[in-house]
Short mmCIF file of C-alpha atoms and ligand atoms in Angstrom, two decimals:
data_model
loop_
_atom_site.label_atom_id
_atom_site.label_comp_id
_atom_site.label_asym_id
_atom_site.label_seq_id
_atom_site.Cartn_x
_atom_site.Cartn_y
_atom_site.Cartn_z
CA UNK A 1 -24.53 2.63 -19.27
CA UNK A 2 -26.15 1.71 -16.01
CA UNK A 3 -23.38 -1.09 -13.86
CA UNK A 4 -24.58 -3.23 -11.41
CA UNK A 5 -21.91 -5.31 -11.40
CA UNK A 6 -18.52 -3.43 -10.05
CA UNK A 7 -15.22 -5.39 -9.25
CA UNK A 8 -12.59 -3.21 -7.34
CA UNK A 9 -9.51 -4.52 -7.55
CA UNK A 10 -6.18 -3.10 -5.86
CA UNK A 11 -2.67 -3.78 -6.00
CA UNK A 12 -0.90 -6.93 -4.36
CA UNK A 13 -0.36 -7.47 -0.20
CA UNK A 14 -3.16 -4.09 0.01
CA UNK A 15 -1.88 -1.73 2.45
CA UNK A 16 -4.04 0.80 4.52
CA UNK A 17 -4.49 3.29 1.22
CA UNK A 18 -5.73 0.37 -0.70
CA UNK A 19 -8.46 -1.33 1.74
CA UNK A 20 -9.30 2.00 2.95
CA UNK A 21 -10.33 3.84 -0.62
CA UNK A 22 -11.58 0.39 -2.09
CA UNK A 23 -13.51 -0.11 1.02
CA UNK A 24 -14.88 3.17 1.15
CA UNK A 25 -16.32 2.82 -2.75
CA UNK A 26 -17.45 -0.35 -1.77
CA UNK A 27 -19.93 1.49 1.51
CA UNK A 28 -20.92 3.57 -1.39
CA UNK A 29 -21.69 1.19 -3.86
CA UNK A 30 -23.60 -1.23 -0.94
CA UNK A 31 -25.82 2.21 -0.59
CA UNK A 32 -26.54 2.14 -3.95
CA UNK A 33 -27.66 -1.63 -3.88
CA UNK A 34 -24.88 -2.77 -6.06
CA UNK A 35 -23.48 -5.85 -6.64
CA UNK A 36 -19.89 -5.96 -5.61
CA UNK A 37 -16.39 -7.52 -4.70
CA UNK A 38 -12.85 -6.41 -4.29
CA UNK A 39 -10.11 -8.54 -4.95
CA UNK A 40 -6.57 -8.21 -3.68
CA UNK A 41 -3.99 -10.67 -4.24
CA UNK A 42 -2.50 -11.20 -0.88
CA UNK A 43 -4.34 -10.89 2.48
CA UNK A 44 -5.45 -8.18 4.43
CA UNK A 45 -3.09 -7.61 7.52
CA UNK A 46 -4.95 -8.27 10.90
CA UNK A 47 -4.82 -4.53 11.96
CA UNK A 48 -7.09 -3.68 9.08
CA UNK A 49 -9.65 -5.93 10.17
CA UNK A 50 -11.30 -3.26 11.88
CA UNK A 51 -12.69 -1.25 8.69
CA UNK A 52 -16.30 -2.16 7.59
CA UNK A 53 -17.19 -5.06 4.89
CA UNK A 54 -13.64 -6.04 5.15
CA UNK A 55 -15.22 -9.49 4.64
CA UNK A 56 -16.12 -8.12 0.91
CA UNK A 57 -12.29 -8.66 -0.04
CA UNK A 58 -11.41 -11.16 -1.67
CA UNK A 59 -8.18 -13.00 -2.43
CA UNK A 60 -9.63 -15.84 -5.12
CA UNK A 61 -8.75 -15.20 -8.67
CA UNK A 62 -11.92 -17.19 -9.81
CA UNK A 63 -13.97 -13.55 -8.99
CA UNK A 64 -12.54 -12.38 -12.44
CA UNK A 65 -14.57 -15.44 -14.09
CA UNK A 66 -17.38 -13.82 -13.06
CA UNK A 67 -19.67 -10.97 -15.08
CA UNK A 68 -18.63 -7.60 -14.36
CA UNK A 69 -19.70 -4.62 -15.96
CA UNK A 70 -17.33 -1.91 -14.86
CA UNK A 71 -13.66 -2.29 -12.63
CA UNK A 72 -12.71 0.17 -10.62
CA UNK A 73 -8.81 0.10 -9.86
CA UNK A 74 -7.31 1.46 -7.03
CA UNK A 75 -4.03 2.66 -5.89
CA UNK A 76 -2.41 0.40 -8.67
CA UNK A 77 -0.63 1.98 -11.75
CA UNK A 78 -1.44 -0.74 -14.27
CA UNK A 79 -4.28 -3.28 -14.07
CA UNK A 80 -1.54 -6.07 -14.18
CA UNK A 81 -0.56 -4.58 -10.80
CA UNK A 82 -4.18 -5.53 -9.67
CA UNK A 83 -3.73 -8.53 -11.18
CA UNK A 84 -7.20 -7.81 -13.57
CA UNK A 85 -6.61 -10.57 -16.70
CA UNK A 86 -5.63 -8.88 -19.88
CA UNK A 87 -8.57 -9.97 -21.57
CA UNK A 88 -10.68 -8.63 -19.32
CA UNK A 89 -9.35 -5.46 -18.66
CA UNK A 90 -9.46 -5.30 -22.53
CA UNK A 91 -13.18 -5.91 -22.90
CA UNK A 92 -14.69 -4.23 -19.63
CA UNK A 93 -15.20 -0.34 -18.75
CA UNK A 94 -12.22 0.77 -16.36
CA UNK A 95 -12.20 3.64 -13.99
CA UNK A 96 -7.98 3.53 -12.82
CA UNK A 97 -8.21 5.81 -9.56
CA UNK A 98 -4.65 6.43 -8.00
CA UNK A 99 -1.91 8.71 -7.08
CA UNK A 100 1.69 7.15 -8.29
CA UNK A 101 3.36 9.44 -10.74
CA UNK A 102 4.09 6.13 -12.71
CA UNK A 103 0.04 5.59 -13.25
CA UNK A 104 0.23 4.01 -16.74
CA UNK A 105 -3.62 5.68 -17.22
CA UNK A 106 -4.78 2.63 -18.52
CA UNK A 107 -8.74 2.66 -17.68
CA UNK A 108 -10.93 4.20 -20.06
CA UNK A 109 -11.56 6.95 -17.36
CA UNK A 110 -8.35 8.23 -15.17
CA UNK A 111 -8.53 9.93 -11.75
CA UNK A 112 -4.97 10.28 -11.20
CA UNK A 113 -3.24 12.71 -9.20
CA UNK A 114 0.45 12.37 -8.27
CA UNK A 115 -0.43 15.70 -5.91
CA UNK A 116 -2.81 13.83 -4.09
CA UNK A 117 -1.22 11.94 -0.52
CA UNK A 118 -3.38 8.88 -1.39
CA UNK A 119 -5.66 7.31 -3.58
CA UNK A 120 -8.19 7.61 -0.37
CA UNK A 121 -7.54 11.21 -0.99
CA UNK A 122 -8.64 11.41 -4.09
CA UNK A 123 -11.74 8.92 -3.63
CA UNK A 124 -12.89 11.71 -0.97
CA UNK A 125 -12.88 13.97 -4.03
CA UNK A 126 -15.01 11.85 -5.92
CA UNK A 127 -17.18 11.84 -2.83
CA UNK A 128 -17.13 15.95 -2.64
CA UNK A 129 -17.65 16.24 -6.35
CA UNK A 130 -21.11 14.31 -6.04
CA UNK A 131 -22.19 16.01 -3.36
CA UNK A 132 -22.46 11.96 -1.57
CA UNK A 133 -22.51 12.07 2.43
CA UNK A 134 -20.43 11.00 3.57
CA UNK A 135 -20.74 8.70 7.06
CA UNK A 136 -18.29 7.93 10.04
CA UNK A 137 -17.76 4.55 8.78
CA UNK A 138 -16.72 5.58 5.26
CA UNK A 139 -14.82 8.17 7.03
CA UNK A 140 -12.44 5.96 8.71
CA UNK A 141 -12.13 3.97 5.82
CA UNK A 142 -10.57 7.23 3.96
CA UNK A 143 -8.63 8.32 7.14
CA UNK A 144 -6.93 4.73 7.50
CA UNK A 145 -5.55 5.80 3.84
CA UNK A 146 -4.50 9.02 4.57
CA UNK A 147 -2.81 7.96 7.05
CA UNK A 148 -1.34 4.89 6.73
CA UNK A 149 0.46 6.50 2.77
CA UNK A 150 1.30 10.08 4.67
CA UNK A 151 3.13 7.90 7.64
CA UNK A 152 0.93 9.99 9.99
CA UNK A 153 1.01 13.28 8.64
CA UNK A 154 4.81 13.14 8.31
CA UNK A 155 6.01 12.28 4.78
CA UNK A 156 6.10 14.95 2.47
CA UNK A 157 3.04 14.02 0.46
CA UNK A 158 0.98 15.88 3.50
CA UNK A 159 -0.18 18.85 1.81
CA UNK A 160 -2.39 21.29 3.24
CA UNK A 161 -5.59 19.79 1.57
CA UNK A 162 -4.61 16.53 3.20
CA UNK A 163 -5.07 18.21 6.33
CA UNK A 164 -8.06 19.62 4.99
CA UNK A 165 -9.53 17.02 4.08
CA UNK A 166 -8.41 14.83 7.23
CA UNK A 167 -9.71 17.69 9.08
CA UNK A 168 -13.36 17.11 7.08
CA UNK A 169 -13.26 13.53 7.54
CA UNK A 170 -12.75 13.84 11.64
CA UNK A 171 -15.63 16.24 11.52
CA UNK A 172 -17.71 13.03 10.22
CA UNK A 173 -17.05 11.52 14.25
CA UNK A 174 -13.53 9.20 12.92
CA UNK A 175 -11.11 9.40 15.67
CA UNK A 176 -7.36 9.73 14.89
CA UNK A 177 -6.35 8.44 18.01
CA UNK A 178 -7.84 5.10 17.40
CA UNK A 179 -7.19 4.68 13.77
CA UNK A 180 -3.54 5.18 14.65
CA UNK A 181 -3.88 2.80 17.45
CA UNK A 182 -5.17 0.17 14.78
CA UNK A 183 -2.19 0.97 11.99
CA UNK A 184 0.70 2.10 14.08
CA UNK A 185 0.23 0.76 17.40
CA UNK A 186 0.35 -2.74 16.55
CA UNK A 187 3.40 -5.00 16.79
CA UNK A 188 3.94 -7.72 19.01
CA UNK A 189 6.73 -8.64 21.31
CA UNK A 190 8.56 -10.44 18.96
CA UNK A 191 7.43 -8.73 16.51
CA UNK A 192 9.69 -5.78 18.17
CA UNK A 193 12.16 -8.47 18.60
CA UNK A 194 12.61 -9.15 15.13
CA UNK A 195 12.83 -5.16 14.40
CA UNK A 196 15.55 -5.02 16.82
CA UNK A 197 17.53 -7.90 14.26
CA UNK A 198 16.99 -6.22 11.67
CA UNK A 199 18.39 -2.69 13.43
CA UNK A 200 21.08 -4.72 14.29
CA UNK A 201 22.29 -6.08 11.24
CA UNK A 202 22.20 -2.85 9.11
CA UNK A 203 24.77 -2.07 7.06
CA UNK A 204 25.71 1.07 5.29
CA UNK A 205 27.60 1.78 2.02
CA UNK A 206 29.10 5.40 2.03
CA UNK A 207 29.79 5.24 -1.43
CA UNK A 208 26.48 5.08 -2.11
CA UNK A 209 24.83 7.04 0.70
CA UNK A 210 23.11 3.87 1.74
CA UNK A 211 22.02 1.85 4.65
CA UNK A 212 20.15 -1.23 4.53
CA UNK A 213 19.17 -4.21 6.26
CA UNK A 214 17.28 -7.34 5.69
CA UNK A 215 14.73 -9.77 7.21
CA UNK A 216 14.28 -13.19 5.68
CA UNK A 217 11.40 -15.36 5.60
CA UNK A 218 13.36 -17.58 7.93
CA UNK A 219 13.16 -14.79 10.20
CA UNK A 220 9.62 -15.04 10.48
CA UNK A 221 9.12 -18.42 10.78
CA UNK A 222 11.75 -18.06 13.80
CA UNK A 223 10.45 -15.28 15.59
CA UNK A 224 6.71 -16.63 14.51
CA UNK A 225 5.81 -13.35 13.41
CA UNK A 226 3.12 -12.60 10.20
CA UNK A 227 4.85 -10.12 7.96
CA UNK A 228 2.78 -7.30 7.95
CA UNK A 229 4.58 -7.07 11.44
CA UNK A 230 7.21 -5.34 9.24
CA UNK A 231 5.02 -3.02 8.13
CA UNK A 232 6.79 0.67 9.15
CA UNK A 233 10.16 -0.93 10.07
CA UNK A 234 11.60 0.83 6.49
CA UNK A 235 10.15 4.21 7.63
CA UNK A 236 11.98 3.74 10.52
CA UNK A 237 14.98 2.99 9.32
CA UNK A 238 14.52 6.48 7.56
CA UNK A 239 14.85 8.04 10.96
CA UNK A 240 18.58 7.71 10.28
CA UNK A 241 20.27 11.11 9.57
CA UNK A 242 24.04 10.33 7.98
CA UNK A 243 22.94 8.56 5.27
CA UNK A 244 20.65 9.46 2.67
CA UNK A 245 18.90 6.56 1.45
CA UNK A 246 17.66 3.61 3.22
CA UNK A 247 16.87 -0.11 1.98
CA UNK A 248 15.04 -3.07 3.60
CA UNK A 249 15.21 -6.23 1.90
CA UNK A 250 12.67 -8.74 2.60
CA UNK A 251 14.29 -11.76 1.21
CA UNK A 252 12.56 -14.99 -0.05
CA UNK A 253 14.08 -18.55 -0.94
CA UNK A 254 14.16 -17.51 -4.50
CA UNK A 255 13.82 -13.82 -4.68
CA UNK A 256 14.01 -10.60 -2.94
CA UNK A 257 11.64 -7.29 -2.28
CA UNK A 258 13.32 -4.16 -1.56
CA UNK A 259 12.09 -1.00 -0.59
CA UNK A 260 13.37 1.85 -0.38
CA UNK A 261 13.18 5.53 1.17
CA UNK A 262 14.75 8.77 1.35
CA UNK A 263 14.51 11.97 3.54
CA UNK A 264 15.92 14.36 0.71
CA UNK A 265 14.17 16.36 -1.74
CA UNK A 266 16.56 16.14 -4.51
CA UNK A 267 17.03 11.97 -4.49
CA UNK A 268 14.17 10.43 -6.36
CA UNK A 269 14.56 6.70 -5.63
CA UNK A 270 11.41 6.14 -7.61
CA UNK A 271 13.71 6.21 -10.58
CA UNK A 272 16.03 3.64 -8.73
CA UNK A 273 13.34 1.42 -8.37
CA UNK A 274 12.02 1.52 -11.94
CA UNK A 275 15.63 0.83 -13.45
CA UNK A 276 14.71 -2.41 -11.77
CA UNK A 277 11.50 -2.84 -13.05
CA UNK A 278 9.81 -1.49 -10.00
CA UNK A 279 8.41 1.71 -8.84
CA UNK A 280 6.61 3.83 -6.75
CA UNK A 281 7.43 7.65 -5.74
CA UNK A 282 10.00 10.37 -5.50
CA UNK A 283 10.75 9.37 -1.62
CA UNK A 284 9.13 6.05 -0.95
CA UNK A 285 9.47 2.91 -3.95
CA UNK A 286 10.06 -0.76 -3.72
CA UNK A 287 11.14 -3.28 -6.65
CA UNK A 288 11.28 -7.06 -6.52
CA UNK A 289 14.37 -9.24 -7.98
CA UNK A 290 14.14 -12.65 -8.99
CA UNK A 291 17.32 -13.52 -7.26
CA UNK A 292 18.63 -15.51 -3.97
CA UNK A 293 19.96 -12.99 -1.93
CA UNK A 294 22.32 -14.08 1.01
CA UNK A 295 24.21 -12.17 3.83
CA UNK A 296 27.79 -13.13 3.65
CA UNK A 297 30.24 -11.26 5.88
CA UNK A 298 27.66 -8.62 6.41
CA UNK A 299 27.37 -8.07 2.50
CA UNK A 300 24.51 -9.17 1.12
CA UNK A 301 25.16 -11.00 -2.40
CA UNK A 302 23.68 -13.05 -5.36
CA UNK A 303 23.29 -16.37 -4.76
CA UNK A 304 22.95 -18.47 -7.94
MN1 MN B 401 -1.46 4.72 -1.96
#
């Protein structure tokens, strides 16, 4: 069956793995004079606004109303996650590209590797298995995955094909230097001001090898700062070397995203996450709770 009609569609709030591999299909599907759009609930943060046809992504549900004749998913282990509508994912091809060991392999063809750093990784597979050629433009768009899910080369997901293959994409003229500059290299003043609030209010749990902290949406609005200015503050609080496990909490008015990380090889707080209902992988995972959190005497508890 020949599609002309292709709908990406990525997980929620898409990160730099998910605009970067669905924008790099999407360069490859505009060469092959498809029709296409990719939908993301949640917008993309400014500092991706540099990657091409970033303008393709949509955030306006009424795209699934539309005829499609194949979806591709990306870095999203169920098509809920992508927010595809049961009865569509039920009547329309699926290809379900991604790397989370908790992948439910729910398309009708499944390109998932837990091995690989990124789903941009394994999209430059695709690319290498066709034989397609791969341009500077597309290359950044893979890059900006690799290394936005690999924290720059240093989570333990880099594996010497990463570097391989990050090594391949420079040789297509992408420059590391300002890709970073774009991902990393990005917060504002008080944007740096609200990280410092956060640093300041963390509190650890020795019990449970745990330190945490916590930035509200009040927060925000106070220190006028878009959220994606967050973005990195968890890995950072991973720099910390007498606890184990770390925990940022971004809390809403009537519920709460946590996400956690770990430095050690034998913690996998994936699992943590999915006990509550979440997920992600063995060192980096997040869940969401449908509660009121509140700080009270530097103990952060369930408000009813
Ligand atoms: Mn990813």
């Amino acid at each position: 069956m020949e599609a002309n009609n292709v709908l990406i569609a990525t997980h929620e709030n898409p990160d730099g793995d998910a605009c970067g591999s669905a924008l790099a299909l999407a360069l490859y599907l505009q060469n092959l004079g498809k029709n296409f759009q990719i939908f993301a609930k949640g917008r993309v943060p400014d500092f991706l606004f540099f990657l091409p046809l970033v303008d393709k992504m949509t955030t306006d549900a009424k795209i699934f109303e539309r005829k499609w004749d194949l979806i591709i998913c990306l870095d999203a282990t169920s098509s809920s996650r992508a927010f595809v509508p049961n009865e569509l994912a039920a009547k329309t091809v699926m290809i379900n590209i991604d790397h989370h060991i908790t992948n439910e392999n729910f398309g009708l063809y499944n390109i998932v590797d837990p091995g690989a750093s990124s789903t941009a990784e394994i999209v430059f597979d695709f690319f290498k298995a066709i034989d397609y050629p791969m341009d500077r433009r597309l290359a950044s768009c893979l890059l900006t995955g690799i290394l936005t899910d690999t924290g720059g080369f240093s989570h333990p997901n880099t594996t010497v094909k990463t570097m391989a293959v990050a090594s391949e994409l420079m040789k297509k003229g992408t420059k590391i230097h300002q890709i970073f500059n774009h991902v990393v290299h990005n917060k504002s003043l008080s944007g740096l001001r609200l990280w410092g609030m956060a640093l300041s209010r963390i509190q650890a749990n020795p019990k449970l090898d745990l330190a945490y902290t916590y930035i509200t949406a009040d927060d925000l609005i106070n220190y006028s700062v878009p959220e994606e200015e967050i973005d990195g503050l968890v890995n950072f609080l991973n720099v910390i070397s007498d606890y184990s496990v770390v925990m940022l909490f971004k809390i809403d008015r009537g519920s709460a995203k946590a996400s956690i990380r770990t430095k050690r090889d034998d913690i996998d707080v994936s699992r943590l996450a999915m006990a509550f209902g979440g997920g992600g992988h063995q060192k980096a995972a997040g869940f969401s709770l449908p509660w009121r959190l509140e700080e009270i005497n530097g103990k952060l508890v369930v408000k009813d």
